[in-house]
Short mmCIF file of C-alpha atoms in Angstrom, two decimals:
data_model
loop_
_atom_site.label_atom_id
_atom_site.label_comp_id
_atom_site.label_asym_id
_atom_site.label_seq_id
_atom_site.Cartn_x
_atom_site.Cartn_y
_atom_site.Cartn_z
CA UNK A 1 44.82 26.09 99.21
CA UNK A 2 47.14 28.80 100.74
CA UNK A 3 44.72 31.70 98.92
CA UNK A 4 41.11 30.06 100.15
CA UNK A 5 43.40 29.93 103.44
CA UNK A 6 44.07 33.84 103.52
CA UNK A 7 40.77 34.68 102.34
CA UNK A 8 39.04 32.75 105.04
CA UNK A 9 41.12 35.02 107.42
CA UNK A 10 39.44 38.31 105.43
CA UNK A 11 36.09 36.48 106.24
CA UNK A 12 34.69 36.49 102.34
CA UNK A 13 35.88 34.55 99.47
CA UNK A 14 38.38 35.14 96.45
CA UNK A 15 35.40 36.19 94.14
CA UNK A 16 33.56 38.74 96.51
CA UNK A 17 37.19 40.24 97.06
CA UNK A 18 37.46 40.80 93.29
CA UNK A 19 34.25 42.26 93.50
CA UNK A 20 34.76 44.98 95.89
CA UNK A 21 37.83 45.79 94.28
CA UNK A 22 35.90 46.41 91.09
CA UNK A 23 33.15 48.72 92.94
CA UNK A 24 36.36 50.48 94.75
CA UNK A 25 37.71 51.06 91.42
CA UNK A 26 33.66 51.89 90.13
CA UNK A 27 33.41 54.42 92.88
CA UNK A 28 36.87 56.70 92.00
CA UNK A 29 35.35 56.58 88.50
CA UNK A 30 32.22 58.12 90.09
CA UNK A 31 33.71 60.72 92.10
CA UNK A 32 36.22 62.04 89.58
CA UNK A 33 32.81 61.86 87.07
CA UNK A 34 31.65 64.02 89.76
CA UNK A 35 34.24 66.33 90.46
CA UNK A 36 34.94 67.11 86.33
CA UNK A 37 37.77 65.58 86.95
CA UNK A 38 40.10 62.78 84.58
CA UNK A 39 43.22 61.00 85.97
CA UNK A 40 45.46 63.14 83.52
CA UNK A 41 43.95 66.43 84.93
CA UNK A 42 44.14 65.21 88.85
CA UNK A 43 48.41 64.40 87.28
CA UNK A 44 48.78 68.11 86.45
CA UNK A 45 47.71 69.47 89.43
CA UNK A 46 49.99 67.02 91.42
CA UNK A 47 52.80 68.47 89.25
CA UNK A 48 51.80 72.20 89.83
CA UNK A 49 51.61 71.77 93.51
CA UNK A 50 55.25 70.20 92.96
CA UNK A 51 56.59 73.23 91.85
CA UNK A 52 56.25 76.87 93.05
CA UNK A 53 53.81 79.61 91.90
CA UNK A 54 57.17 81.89 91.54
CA UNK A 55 58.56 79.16 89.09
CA UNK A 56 54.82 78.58 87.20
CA UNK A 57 55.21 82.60 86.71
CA UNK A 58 58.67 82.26 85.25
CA UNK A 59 58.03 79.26 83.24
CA UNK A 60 55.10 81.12 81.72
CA UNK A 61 56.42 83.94 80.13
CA UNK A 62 59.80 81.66 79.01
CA UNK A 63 60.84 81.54 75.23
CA UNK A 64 60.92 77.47 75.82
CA UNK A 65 57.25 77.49 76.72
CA UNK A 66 55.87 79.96 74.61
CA UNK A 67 58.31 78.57 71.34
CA UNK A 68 56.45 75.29 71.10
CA UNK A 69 52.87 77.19 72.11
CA UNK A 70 53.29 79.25 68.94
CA UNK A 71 54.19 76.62 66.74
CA UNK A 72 51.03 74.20 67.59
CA UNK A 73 48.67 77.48 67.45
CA UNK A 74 50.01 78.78 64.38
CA UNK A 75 51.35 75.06 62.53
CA UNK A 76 54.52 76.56 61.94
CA UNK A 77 57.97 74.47 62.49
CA UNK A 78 59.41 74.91 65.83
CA UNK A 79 62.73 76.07 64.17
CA UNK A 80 61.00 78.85 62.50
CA UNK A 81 59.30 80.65 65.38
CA UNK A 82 62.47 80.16 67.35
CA UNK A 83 64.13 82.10 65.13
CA UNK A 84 61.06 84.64 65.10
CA UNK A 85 61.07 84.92 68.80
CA UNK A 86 65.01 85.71 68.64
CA UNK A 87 64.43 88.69 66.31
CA UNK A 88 62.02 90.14 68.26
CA UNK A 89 63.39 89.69 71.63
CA UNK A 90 67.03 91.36 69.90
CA UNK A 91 64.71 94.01 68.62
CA UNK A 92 63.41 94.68 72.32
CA UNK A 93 66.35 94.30 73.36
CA UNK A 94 68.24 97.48 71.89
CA UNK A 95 65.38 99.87 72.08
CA UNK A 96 65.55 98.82 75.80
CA UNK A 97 69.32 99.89 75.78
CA UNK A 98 68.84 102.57 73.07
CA UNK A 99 65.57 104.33 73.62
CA UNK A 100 65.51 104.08 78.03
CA UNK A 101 63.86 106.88 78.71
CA UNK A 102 60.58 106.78 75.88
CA UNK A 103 60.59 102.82 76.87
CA UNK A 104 60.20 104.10 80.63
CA UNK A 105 57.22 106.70 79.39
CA UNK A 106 55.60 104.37 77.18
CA UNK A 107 55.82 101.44 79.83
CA UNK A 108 52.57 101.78 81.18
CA UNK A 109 51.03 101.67 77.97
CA UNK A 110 53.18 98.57 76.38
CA UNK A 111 51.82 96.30 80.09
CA UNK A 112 48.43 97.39 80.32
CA UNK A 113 47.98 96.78 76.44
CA UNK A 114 49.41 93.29 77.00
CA UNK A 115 47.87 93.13 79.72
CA UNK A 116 44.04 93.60 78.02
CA UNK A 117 44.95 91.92 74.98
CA UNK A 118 46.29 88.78 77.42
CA UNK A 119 43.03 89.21 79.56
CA UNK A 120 40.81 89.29 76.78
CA UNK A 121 42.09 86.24 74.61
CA UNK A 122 42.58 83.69 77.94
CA UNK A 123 38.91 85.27 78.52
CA UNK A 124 37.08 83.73 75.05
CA UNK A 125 39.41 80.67 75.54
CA UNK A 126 38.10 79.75 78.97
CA UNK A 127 34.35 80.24 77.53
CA UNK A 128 34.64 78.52 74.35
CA UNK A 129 36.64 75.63 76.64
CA UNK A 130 33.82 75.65 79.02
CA UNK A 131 36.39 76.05 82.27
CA UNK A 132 33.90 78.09 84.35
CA UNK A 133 32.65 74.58 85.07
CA UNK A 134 35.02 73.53 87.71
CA UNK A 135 36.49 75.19 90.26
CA UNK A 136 39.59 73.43 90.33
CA UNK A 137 41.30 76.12 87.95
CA UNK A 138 40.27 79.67 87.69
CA UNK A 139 41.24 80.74 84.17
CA UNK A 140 37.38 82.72 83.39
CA UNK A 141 38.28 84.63 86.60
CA UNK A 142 41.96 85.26 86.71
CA UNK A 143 41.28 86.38 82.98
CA UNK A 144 38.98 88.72 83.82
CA UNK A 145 41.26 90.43 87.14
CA UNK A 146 43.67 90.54 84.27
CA UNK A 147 41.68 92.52 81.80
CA UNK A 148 40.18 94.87 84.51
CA UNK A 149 44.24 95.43 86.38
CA UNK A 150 45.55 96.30 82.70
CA UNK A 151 42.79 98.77 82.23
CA UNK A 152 43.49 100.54 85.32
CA UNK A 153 46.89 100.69 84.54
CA UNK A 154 45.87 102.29 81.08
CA UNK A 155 44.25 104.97 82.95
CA UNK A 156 45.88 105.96 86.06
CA UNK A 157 49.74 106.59 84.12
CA UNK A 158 51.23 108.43 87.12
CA UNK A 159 50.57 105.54 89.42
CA UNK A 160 50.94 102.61 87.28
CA UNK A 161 54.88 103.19 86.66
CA UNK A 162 55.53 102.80 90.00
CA UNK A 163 53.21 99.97 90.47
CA UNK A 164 54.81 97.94 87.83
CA UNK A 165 58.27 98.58 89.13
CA UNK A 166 57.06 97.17 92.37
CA UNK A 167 55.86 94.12 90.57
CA UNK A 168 58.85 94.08 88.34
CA UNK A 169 61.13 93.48 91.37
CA UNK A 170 59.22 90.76 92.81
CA UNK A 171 59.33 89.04 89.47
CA UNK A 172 63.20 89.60 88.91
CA UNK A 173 63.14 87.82 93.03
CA UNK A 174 61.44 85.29 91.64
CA UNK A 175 63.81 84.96 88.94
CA UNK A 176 66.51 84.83 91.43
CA UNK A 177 64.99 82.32 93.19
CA UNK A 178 64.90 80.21 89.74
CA UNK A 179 68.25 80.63 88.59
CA UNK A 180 69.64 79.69 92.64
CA UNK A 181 67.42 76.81 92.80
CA UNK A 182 68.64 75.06 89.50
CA UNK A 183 72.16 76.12 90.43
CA UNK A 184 71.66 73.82 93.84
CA UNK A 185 70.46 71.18 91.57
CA UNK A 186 73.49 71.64 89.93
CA UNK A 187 75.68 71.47 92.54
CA UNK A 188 73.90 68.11 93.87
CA UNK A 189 74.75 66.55 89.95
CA UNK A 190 78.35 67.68 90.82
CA UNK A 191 78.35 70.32 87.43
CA UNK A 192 79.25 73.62 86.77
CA UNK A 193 77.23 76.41 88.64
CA UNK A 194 78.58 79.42 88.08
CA UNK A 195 76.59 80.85 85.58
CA UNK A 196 73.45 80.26 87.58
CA UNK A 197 74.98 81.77 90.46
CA UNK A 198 76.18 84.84 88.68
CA UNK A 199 72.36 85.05 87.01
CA UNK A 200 71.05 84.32 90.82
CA UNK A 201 73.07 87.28 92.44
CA UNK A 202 72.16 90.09 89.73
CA UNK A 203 68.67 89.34 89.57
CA UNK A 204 68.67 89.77 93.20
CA UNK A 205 70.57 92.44 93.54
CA UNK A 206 68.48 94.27 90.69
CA UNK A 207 65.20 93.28 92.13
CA UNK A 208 65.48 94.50 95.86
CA UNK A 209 67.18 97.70 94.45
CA UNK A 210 64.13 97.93 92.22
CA UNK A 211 61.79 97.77 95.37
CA UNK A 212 63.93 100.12 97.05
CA UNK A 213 63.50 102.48 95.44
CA UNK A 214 61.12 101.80 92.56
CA UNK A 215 61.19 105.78 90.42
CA UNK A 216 64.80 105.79 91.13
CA UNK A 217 66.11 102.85 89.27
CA UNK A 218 63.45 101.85 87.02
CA UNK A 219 65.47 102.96 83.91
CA UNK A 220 68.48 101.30 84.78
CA UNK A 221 66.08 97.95 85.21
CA UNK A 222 65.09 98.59 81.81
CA UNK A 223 68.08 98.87 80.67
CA UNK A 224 69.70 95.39 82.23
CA UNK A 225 66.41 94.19 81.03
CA UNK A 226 67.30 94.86 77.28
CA UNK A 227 70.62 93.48 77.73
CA UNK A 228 68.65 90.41 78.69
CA UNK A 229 66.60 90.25 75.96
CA UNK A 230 69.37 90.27 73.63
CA UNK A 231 71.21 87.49 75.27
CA UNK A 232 68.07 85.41 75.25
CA UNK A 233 67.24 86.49 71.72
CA UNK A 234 71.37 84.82 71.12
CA UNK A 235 71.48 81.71 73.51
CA UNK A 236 67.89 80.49 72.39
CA UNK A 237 68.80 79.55 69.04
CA UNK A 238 69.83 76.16 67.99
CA UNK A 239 73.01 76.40 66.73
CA UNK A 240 74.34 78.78 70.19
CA UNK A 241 72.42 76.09 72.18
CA UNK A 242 74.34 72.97 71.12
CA UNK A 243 77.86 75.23 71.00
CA UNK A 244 77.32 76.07 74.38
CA UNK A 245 76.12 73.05 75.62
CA UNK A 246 72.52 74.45 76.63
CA UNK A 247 70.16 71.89 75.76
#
């Protein structure tokens, strides 16, 4: 009695409300149909526009993103291409530290490589995906500014070093800006934050020196870098993980 009551309020009855709801639900099903869009897709871009484009960057090129990539491209056990990942960033690592100044000539030529061969494969895996269909993401394009920015910095040598110091510094800010932000988040869970702090204030200090001036202290970025790389190469591993408490 109390719904016919309400509904008489609304001016139609129980069953005509239940059947606008349905064409309300009908007509989101239409537009995302429209749009190219499923619920789980419009979900991801809610969570990227959550977090920053600095942090997408960093998560990106992170050992715990790319770990479990490799392993469901290649079918190999997690474990395994943990431990392939640690060899090769320790092997990085000390030719950073050992060989500075042929890593500094060769630079140009190790990013714009990567930088093609990156281009290239997101390039065919945006066609064969079909993602040129939506404009929503922008994987054919950014692919191809990729491909095109690492040939250039094939070519033009003298200018690409300090280009890519440039860029290298506003990465390591970004890093900064990482390593602060989870040591606020930290702080707010009332835990230990000094070893985000510590990683916060060299990254910054490294990265505005490296924008300073960019010829100047480019090798000594490389070399910190290697150091890096071998204490990612140590504390991404299983067994360092759970005996420092990491996971």
């Amino acid at each position: 009695m109390e719904d016919d009551e309400e509904y008489s309020y609304t001016a139609y009855s129980e069953g005509t409300a239940n059947r606008l709801r349905r064409a309300e639900i009908g007509a989101d099903e239409e537009e995302l149909a429209y749009t190219g869009y499923a619920d789980s897709e419009l979900a991801e871009e809610e969570k990227a526009e959550r977090s920053s484009y600095g942090d997408f960057i960093i998560e990106e090129f992170s050992s715990e993103v790319n770990v479990p990539r490799v392993s469901k491209i290649t079918r190999l056990p997690r474990g395994v291409v943990t431990y392939i990942f640690s060899a090769l960033y320790l092997a990085a690592g000390i030719l950073c530290v050992v060989l500075t100044d042929t890593v500094q000539y060769v630079l140009p030529y190790i990013v714009g490589a990567a930088m093609v061969a990156y281009g290239f494969g997101r390039f065919i895996y945006a066609i064969v995906n079909k993602e040129y269909r939506t404009v929503k993401t922008n994987q054919t394009a950014t692919s191809l500014i990729v491909l095109a920015l690492g040939i250039m910095i094939l070519v033009e040598n003298d200018w690409a070093l300090e280009f890519i110091s440039i860029i290298w510094g506003v990465l390591g800010l970004f890093e900064a800006a990482y390593a602060l932000n989870h040591a606020f988040s930290k702080i707010a869970a009332s835990e230990s934050c000094i070893s985000h702090i510590i990683k916060a204030l060299i990254e910054g200090v490294l990265a505005f020196m490296l924008l300073y001036e960019p010829s100047h202290h480019i090798s000594l970025h490389i070399m910190v870098f290697g150091i890096n790389l071998m204490l990612d190469a140590l504390t991404m591993l299983p067994w360092v993980k759970r005996h420092l408490n990491l996971e």
